[in-house]
Coordinates of C-alpha atoms and ligand atoms in Angstrom, one line a residue:
M5 CA -8.3 -8.2 26.2
E6 CA -10.4 -5.1 25.3
Y7 CA -8.3 -3.5 22.6
I8 CA -6.3 -6.4 21.0
K9 CA -7.7 -9.4 19.1
L10 CA -5.5 -12.5 18.7
E11 CA -6.3 -15.1 16.2
Y12 CA -4.4 -18.2 15.0
S13 CA -4.6 -19.9 11.6
G14 CA -2.3 -22.8 11.5
A15 CA 1.2 -21.5 12.3
V16 CA 0.3 -17.9 11.7
A17 CA -0.9 -15.5 14.4
T18 CA -2.7 -12.3 13.6
L19 CA -2.8 -9.5 16.1
T20 CA -5.4 -6.8 15.5
I21 CA -5.4 -3.4 17.3
N22 CA -9.1 -3.1 17.9
R23 CA -10.0 0.5 18.8
P24 CA -11.7 1.7 15.6
K25 CA -13.7 4.5 17.2
A26 CA -10.3 6.3 17.8
L27 CA -8.8 5.0 14.5
N28 CA -6.9 2.4 16.6
A29 CA -4.9 5.2 18.4
L30 CA -2.4 3.8 21.0
N31 CA -3.2 4.8 24.6
S32 CA -1.5 3.2 27.7
A33 CA -4.2 0.5 27.9
V34 CA -3.7 -0.5 24.2
L35 CA 0.1 -0.6 24.7
S36 CA -0.1 -2.7 27.9
E37 CA -2.4 -5.2 26.1
L38 CA -0.1 -5.2 23.1
S39 CA 2.7 -6.2 25.4
A40 CA 0.7 -9.0 26.9
A41 CA -0.4 -10.2 23.4
I42 CA 3.2 -10.3 22.1
D43 CA 4.2 -12.5 25.2
E44 CA 1.2 -14.8 24.4
V45 CA 2.3 -15.2 20.8
S46 CA 5.9 -15.7 21.8
A47 CA 4.8 -18.5 24.1
S48 CA 2.7 -20.2 21.4
S49 CA 3.7 -22.4 18.5
A50 CA 3.1 -19.6 15.9
R51 CA 6.0 -19.2 13.4
C52 CA 5.0 -15.8 11.9
L53 CA 2.9 -12.9 13.2
I54 CA 0.8 -10.4 11.2
V55 CA 0.0 -7.1 12.9
R56 CA -3.0 -5.1 11.6
G57 CA -5.6 -2.5 12.7
E58 CA -9.3 -3.1 12.9
G59 CA -11.2 -1.8 9.8
T60 CA -9.8 -0.4 6.6
K61 CA -9.6 3.3 7.4
A62 CA -6.6 3.2 9.7
F63 CA -3.8 0.8 10.6
V64 CA -3.1 3.1 13.6
A65 CA -3.7 6.9 13.6
G66 CA -1.0 7.5 16.2
A67 CA -0.4 7.7 19.9
D68 CA -3.5 8.9 21.7
I69 CA -3.5 12.7 21.5
A70 CA -6.2 13.1 24.1
E71 CA -4.2 11.0 26.7
M72 CA -0.9 12.8 25.9
S73 CA -2.3 16.3 25.9
N74 CA -2.1 16.8 29.7
M75 CA 0.9 14.8 30.5
T76 CA 3.7 16.2 32.6
S77 CA 7.3 15.5 31.4
E78 CA 7.5 12.6 34.0
Q79 CA 4.3 11.0 32.7
A80 CA 5.5 11.5 29.1
L81 CA 8.8 9.8 29.9
E82 CA 6.9 6.9 31.4
F83 CA 4.5 6.7 28.4
G84 CA 7.5 6.8 26.0
R85 CA 9.3 4.1 28.0
L86 CA 6.2 1.9 27.9
G87 CA 5.8 2.3 24.1
T88 CA 9.5 1.9 23.3
A89 CA 9.7 -1.3 25.5
V90 CA 6.7 -2.8 23.7
F91 CA 8.0 -1.9 20.2
K92 CA 11.4 -3.3 21.1
K93 CA 9.8 -6.5 22.3
L94 CA 8.0 -6.7 19.0
E95 CA 11.1 -6.0 17.0
R96 CA 13.1 -8.6 19.0
M97 CA 10.4 -11.4 18.8
A98 CA 12.0 -14.6 17.7
I99 CA 9.6 -15.1 14.9
P100 CA 9.2 -12.9 11.8
T101 CA 6.5 -10.2 11.9
I102 CA 4.6 -8.6 9.0
A103 CA 2.6 -5.3 9.4
A104 CA -0.4 -5.3 7.1
V105 CA -1.0 -1.5 6.8
C106 CA -4.4 -0.5 5.5
G107 CA -5.1 3.2 5.5
Y108 CA -3.4 5.7 7.9
A109 CA -0.2 4.8 9.7
L110 CA 0.5 8.1 11.4
G111 CA 2.9 8.9 14.2
G112 CA 3.0 6.0 16.6
G113 CA 1.2 3.9 13.9
C114 CA 4.1 4.5 11.5
E115 CA 6.5 3.6 14.3
L116 CA 4.5 0.4 15.1
A117 CA 4.7 -0.6 11.4
M118 CA 8.4 0.1 11.4
A119 CA 9.0 -2.1 14.4
C120 CA 7.8 -5.0 12.4
D121 CA 10.2 -6.9 10.1
I122 CA 8.2 -6.4 6.8
R123 CA 5.4 -4.0 5.8
L124 CA 2.8 -4.8 3.2
V125 CA 0.3 -2.0 2.5
S126 CA -3.0 -1.1 0.8
D127 CA -3.0 1.3 -2.1
T128 CA -4.9 3.6 0.4
A129 CA -2.1 3.6 2.9
A130 CA -0.5 6.8 4.1
F131 CA 2.5 7.0 6.4
A132 CA 3.6 10.2 8.3
Q133 CA 5.4 11.4 11.4
P134 CA 3.4 14.6 12.1
E135 CA 4.7 14.9 15.7
T136 CA 6.6 18.1 15.2
G137 CA 3.4 19.9 14.3
L138 CA 2.0 18.7 17.6
G139 CA 4.9 20.2 19.6
I140 CA 6.6 16.9 20.3
I141 CA 8.9 14.4 18.5
P142 CA 8.2 10.8 17.5
G143 CA 8.7 8.9 20.8
F144 CA 8.4 5.3 19.9
G145 CA 11.6 4.9 17.9
G146 CA 10.6 6.7 14.8
T147 CA 13.6 9.0 14.8
Q148 CA 15.8 5.9 14.8
R149 CA 14.0 3.4 12.6
L150 CA 12.9 5.7 9.8
P151 CA 16.5 6.7 8.9
L152 CA 17.4 3.0 8.9
L153 CA 14.7 2.2 6.4
V154 CA 14.8 5.2 4.0
G155 CA 18.1 6.9 4.7
V156 CA 19.0 9.8 6.9
S157 CA 18.3 12.7 4.5
R158 CA 14.9 11.5 3.3
A159 CA 13.9 10.5 6.9
K160 CA 14.8 14.0 8.1
E161 CA 12.7 15.5 5.2
I162 CA 9.7 13.3 6.2
L163 CA 10.2 14.1 9.9
F164 CA 10.6 17.9 9.4
T165 CA 7.7 18.3 7.0
G166 CA 5.2 15.8 8.6
R167 CA 3.9 15.2 5.1
R168 CA 2.1 12.0 4.1
V169 CA 4.0 9.3 2.3
K170 CA 1.5 7.4 0.1
A171 CA 1.7 3.7 -0.8
E172 CA 3.6 3.9 -4.1
E173 CA 6.2 6.3 -2.7
A174 CA 6.5 4.1 0.4
L175 CA 7.4 1.2 -2.0
S176 CA 9.9 3.3 -4.0
I177 CA 11.8 4.5 -0.9
G178 CA 11.9 1.1 0.9
L179 CA 9.3 1.9 3.6
C180 CA 7.2 -1.1 2.4
S181 CA 7.7 -4.3 0.4
G182 CA 4.4 -4.5 -1.5
V183 CA 1.3 -2.5 -2.4
Y184 CA -2.1 -4.3 -2.8
T185 CA -5.8 -3.3 -3.1
V186 CA -7.6 -3.2 0.2
D187 CA -9.3 -6.5 -0.7
E188 CA -6.0 -8.2 -1.6
L189 CA -3.9 -6.9 1.3
F190 CA -4.8 -9.3 4.1
P191 CA -4.8 -12.4 1.9
A192 CA -1.4 -11.4 0.6
A193 CA -0.1 -10.9 4.1
Q194 CA -1.5 -14.3 5.2
A195 CA 0.1 -16.0 2.1
M196 CA 3.5 -14.4 2.9
A197 CA 3.2 -15.4 6.5
E198 CA 2.3 -19.0 5.6
K199 CA 5.4 -19.2 3.3
I200 CA 7.6 -17.9 6.1
A201 CA 6.0 -20.3 8.6
S202 CA 6.7 -23.2 6.3
F203 CA 10.5 -22.7 6.5
P204 CA 12.6 -24.6 9.2
P205 CA 11.9 -22.7 12.4
N206 CA 15.4 -22.7 13.9
A207 CA 16.9 -21.4 10.7
M208 CA 14.3 -18.7 10.4
R209 CA 14.8 -17.6 14.0
A210 CA 18.6 -17.6 13.5
T211 CA 18.3 -15.5 10.3
K212 CA 16.1 -12.9 12.1
L213 CA 18.5 -12.8 15.1
A214 CA 21.5 -12.3 12.8
A215 CA 19.8 -9.6 10.6
N216 CA 18.7 -7.7 13.8
Q217 CA 22.4 -7.4 14.8
A218 CA 22.9 -5.1 11.8
F219 CA 21.2 -2.2 13.7
A220 CA 20.3 -3.3 17.3
A221 CA 23.1 -1.5 19.2
N222 CA 22.7 1.8 17.4
V223 CA 18.9 1.7 17.7
D224 CA 19.0 1.0 21.4
A225 CA 21.3 3.9 22.2
G226 CA 19.3 6.2 19.9
I227 CA 16.0 5.3 21.4
S228 CA 17.3 6.1 24.9
A229 CA 18.2 9.5 23.7
E230 CA 14.9 9.9 21.9
N231 CA 13.0 9.1 25.2
R232 CA 14.8 11.9 27.1
I233 CA 14.4 14.4 24.3
F234 CA 10.7 13.6 23.9
A235 CA 10.0 14.1 27.6
A236 CA 11.6 17.5 27.6
C237 CA 9.0 18.6 24.9
F238 CA 6.4 18.4 27.7
D239 CA 8.1 21.1 29.8
G240 CA 7.1 24.1 27.7
E241 CA 3.8 25.5 26.3
E242 CA 4.2 24.5 22.6
Q243 CA 3.1 20.9 23.1
K244 CA 0.0 21.8 25.1
Q245 CA -1.0 24.5 22.6
C246 CA -0.6 22.2 19.6
M247 CA -2.4 19.2 21.1
D248 CA -5.3 21.4 22.4
A249 CA -5.7 22.8 18.9
F250 CA -6.1 19.2 17.5
L251 CA -8.5 18.2 20.2
N252 CA -10.6 21.5 20.1
K253 CA -11.1 21.2 16.4
K254 CA -13.2 18.2 17.2
K255 CA -15.6 20.0 19.6
Ligands
DAK28 N1 -5.4 10.2 19.2 C1 -6.6 10.2 19.7 N2 -7.8 10.2 19.0 C2 -7.6 10.1 17.6 C3 -6.3 10.1 17.0 C4 -5.2 10.1 17.8 N3 -3.9 10.1 17.3 N4 -6.5 10.1 15.6 C5 -7.9 10.1 15.5 N5 -8.5 10.1 16.6 C6 -10.0 10.1 16.9 C7 -10.6 11.5 16.5 O1 -10.4 12.4 17.6 C8 -12.0 11.1 16.3 O2 -12.6 10.9 17.5 P1 -14.2 11.4 17.8 O3 -14.1 12.9 17.5 O4 -15.0 10.7 16.8 O5 -14.4 11.0 19.2 C9 -11.9 9.7 15.6 O6 -10.6 9.2 16.0 C10 -12.0 9.8 14.1 O7 -11.1 10.7 13.7 P2 -11.5 12.0 12.8 O8 -12.9 12.4 13.0 O9 -10.4 13.0 12.9 O10 -11.4 11.3 11.3 P3 -11.0 12.0 9.9 O11 -11.3 11.1 8.8 O12 -11.6 13.4 9.8 O13 -9.4 12.3 10.0 C11 -7.1 11.6 10.5 C12 -8.6 11.1 10.1 C13 -6.3 10.4 10.8 C14 -6.5 12.4 9.4 C15 -7.2 12.5 11.8 O14 -8.0 11.8 12.8 C16 -5.9 12.9 12.4 O15 -5.2 13.8 11.8 N6 -5.5 12.2 13.5 C17 -4.3 12.5 14.2 C18 -3.2 12.0 13.4 C19 -1.9 12.3 14.1 O16 -1.5 13.5 14.3 N7 -1.2 11.3 14.6 C20 0.0 11.4 15.3 C21 -0.3 11.5 16.8 S1 1.2 11.9 17.6 C22 5.9 9.4 22.5 C23 5.3 8.3 22.0 C24 4.7 8.3 20.9 C25 4.6 9.5 20.1 C26 5.2 10.6 20.6 C27 5.9 10.5 21.7 N8 6.5 9.4 23.7 C28 5.7 9.4 24.9 C29 7.9 9.2 23.9 C30 3.8 9.5 19.0 C31 3.0 10.5 18.8 C32 1.9 10.4 17.9 O17 1.6 9.4 17.4

């Protein structure tokens, strides 16, 4: 795999999104490899999975804007379906998952972290859903999972303003479970994963399966609607103008 690293330490698997030149942005190739890596971990004897980004600047800076910029609505629908299927597979893994979020978790990166069971973050972490400013909507489940985690009203405020939610605020609103220095974050995630992995595996799987029932049906229906609404954003001019503006700033 080119964009995903998988490592095992005892009963703990660590999956690293490894595309640091683009701040680990998620393109179709990364998503396809992520899907294969989740299958590989599920088939292994790992009892807990840590998800992280390569480097310390970004967990994941979003879906790949360069790839999305010229998509038709049909291609956007397909891209959204790929991403939502992969994130749902991650959410429904039998074993617990921990996102270790160091730095930016923007757009699809915030959505990836929210598809994990638990989020531990660095004191440099910044979450946001800036999609509206790009002429689109969050398309990998963000409109559904953010309200579940932080409540509908606060989620709408974060979605409508696109503002950054820093680590301490993320802790105070329930978006993460712990804040660490950059140096402490990955050891802390490993320690939590080892503790989870030390519990009886059948009881752990049963606990996760039962807890997921609290929201599974609503999230599934909501994500199907999100897919359709997202694709429609690619029919007009707004999305192309906004994405070109982001890409041209770089030239
Ligand atoms: N996509 C592609 N490339 C990206 C990227 C992204 N999201 N974010 C960063 N990069 C690239 C930059 O273009 C730059 O590449 P080079 O110019 O070096 O080739 C490199 O990473 C380093 O970034 P910067 O030079 O910009 O670094 P800075 O420190 O100046 O700024 C930043 C860091 C994170 C503040 C900035 O890069 C930034 O604002 N990035 C974009 C963040 C963002 O808007 N993310 C949300 C993307 S939208 C859907 C599925 C999913 C989604 C929507 C719909 N469906 C299909 C249903 C989700 C959408 C999103 O995630």
